[in-house]
CSV table of C-alpha atoms and ligand atoms in Angstrom, one decimal:
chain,number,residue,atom,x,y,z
A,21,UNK,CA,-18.5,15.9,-14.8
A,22,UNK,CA,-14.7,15.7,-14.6
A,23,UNK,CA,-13.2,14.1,-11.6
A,24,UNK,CA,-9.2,15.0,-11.0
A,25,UNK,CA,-7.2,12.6,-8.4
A,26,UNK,CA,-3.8,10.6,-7.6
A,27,UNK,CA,-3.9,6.9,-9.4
A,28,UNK,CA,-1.6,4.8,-8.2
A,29,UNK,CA,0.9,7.4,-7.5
A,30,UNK,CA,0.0,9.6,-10.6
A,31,UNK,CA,-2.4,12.1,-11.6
A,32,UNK,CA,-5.5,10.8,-13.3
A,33,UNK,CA,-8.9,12.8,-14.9
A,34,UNK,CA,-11.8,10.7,-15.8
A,35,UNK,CA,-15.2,12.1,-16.9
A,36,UNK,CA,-18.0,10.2,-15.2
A,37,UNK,CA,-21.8,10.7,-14.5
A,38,UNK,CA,-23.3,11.8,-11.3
A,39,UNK,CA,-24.4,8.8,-9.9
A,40,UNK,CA,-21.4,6.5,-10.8
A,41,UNK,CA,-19.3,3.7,-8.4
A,42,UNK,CA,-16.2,4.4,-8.1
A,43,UNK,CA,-15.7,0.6,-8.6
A,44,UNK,CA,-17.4,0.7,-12.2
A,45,UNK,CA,-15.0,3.9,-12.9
A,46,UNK,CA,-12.2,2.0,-12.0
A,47,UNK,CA,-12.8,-1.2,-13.8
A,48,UNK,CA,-15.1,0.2,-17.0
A,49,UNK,CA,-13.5,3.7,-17.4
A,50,UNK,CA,-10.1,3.2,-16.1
A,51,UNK,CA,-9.4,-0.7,-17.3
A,52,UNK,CA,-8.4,-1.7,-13.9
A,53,UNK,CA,-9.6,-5.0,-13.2
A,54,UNK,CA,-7.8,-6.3,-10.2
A,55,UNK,CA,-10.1,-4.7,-8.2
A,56,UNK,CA,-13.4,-7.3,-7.9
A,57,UNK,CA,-16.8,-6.7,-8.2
A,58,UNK,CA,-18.6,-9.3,-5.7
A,59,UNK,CA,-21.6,-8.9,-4.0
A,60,UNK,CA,-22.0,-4.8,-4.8
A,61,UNK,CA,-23.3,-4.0,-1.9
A,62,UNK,CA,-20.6,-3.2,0.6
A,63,UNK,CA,-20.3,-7.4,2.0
A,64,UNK,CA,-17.8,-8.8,0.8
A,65,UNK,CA,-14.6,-6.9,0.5
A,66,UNK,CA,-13.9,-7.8,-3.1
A,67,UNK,CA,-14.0,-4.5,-4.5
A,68,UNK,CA,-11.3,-3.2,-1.6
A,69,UNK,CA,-9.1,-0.2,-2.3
A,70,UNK,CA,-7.6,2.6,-0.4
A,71,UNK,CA,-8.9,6.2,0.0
A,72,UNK,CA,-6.3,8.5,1.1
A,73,UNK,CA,-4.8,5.7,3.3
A,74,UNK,CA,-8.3,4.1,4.2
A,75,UNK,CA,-9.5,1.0,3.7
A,76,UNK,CA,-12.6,1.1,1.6
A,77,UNK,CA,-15.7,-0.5,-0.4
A,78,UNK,CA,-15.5,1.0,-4.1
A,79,UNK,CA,-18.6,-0.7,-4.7
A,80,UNK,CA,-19.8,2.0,-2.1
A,81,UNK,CA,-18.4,4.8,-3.1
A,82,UNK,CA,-19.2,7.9,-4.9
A,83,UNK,CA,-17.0,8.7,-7.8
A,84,UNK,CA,-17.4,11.9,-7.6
A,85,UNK,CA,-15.8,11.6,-3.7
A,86,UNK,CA,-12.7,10.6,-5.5
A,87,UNK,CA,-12.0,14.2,-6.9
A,88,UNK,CA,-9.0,15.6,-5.4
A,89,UNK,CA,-8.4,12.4,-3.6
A,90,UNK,CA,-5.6,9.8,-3.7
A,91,UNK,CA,-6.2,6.4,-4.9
A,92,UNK,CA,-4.5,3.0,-4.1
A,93,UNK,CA,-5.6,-0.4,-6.1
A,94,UNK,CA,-4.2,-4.0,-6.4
A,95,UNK,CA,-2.3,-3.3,-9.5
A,96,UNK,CA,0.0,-0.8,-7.3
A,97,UNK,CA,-0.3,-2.2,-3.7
A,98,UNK,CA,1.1,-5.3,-5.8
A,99,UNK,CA,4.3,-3.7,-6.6
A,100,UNK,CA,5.2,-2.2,-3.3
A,101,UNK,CA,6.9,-3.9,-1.0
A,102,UNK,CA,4.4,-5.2,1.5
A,103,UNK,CA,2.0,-6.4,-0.9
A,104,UNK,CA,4.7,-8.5,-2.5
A,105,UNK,CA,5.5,-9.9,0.9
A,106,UNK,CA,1.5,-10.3,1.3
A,107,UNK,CA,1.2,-12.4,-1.8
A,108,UNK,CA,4.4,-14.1,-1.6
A,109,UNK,CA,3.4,-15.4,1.7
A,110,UNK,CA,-0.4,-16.1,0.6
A,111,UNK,CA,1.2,-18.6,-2.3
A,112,UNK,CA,3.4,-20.2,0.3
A,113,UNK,CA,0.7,-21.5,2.7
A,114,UNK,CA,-1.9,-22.2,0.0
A,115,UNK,CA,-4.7,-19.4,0.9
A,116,UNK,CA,-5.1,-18.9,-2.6
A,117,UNK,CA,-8.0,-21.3,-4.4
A,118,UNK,CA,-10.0,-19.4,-6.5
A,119,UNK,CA,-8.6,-16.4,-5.9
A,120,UNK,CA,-11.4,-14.4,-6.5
A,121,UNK,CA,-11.3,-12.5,-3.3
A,122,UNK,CA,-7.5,-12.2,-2.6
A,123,UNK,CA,-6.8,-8.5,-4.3
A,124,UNK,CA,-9.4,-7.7,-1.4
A,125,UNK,CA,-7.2,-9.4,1.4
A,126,UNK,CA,-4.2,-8.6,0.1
A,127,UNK,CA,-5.2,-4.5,0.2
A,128,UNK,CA,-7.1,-5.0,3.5
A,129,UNK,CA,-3.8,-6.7,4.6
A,130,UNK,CA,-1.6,-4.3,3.0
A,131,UNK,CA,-3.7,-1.1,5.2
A,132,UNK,CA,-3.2,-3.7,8.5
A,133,UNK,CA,0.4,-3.9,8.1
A,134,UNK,CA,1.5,-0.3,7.6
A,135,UNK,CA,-0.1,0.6,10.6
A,136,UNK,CA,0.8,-2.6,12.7
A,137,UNK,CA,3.8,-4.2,10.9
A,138,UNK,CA,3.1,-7.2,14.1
A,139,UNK,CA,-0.1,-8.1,14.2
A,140,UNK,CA,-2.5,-10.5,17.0
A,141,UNK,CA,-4.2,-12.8,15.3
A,142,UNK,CA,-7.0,-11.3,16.9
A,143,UNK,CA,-5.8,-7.7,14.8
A,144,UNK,CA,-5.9,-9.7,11.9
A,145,UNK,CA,-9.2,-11.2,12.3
A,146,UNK,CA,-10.5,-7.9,13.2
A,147,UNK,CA,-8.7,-6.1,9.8
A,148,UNK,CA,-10.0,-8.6,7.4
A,149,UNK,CA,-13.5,-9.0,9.0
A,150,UNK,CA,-14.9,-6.9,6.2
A,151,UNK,CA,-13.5,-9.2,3.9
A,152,UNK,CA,-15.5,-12.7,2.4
A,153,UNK,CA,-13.8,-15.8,1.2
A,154,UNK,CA,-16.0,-18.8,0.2
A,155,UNK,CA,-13.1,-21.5,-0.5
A,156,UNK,CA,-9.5,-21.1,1.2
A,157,UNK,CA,-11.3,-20.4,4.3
A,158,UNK,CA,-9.8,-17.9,7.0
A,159,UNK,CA,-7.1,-20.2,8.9
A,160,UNK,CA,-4.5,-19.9,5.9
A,161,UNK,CA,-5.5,-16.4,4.8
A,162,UNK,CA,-4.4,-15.6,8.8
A,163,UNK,CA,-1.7,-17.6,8.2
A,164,UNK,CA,-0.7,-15.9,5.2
A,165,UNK,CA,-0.6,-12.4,6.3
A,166,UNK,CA,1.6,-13.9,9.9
A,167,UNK,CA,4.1,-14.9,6.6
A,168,UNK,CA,3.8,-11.8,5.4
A,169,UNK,CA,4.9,-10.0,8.6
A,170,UNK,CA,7.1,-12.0,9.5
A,171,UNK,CA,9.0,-11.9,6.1
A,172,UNK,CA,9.1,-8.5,5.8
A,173,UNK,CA,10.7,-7.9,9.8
A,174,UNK,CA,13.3,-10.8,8.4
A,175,UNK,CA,13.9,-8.3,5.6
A,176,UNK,CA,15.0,-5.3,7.5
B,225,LIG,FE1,-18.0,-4.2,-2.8
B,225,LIG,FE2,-18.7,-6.7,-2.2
B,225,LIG,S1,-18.3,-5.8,-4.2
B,225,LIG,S2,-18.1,-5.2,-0.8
């Protein structure tokens, strides 16, 4: 079957089997590797993207849900201005080791800080809790995304 939705801003058709990931679409089909495959089972938050402005597990989700939908990955939440910030910010406090599981922080922060450009640190904990990190550890990944905030209010 042919699925039809928005890519990173533009309009993408990929043929696809009934019972595919949207996660193995992305990364086999669509070549977009920024987007991690971790545990596969919904855990870990490595396979993050956003669904129509919702943070979600591709490794959990349908392909064929996709269709008509509107699709944001690392490679475009990268570009934009708060993800820059996100990164920028993640380099600067060293919560970046292996780095395996940032693209998954960075979109989960990403979703946080549209909606709440000034997070708690409890808001913070709470919008990354779906989200695994075996080596940094949390305390500079919270730190990072405080440096992200906080760099993109100095911006305005
Ligand atoms: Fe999807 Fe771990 S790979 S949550």
């Amino acid at each position: 079957m042919r699925i039809e939705f928005k890519l990173n801003g533009k309009t993408t058709a990929v043929e696809i089997d009934p019972g595919d990931r949207f996660l193995d679409v992305l990364r086999d089909k669509l070549k977009l590797t920024g987007t991690k495959k971790g545990c596969g089972e919904g855990e870990c938050g490595a396979c993050s993207i956003i669904l129509d402005g919702i943070l979600v597990n591709s490794c959990l989700l349908p392909a064929f849900q996709v269709d008509g939908g509107e699709i944001e990955t690392i490679e475009y939440i990268s570009e934009d201005k708060i993800g820059k910030a996100i990164i920028e910010a993640f380099c600067d406090v060293g919560a970046i080791q292996c780095g395996f599981c940032i693209p998954g922080f960075v979109v989960a922060s990403a979703v946080l800080l549209r909606d709440n450009p000034e997070p708690l640190e409890v808001e913070i904990k709470s919008a990354l809790s779906g989200n695994l990190c075996r080596r940094t550890g949390y305390a500079k990944i919270i730190e990072g995304v405080k440096g992200g905030s906080k760099a993109l209010k100095e911006s305005e």
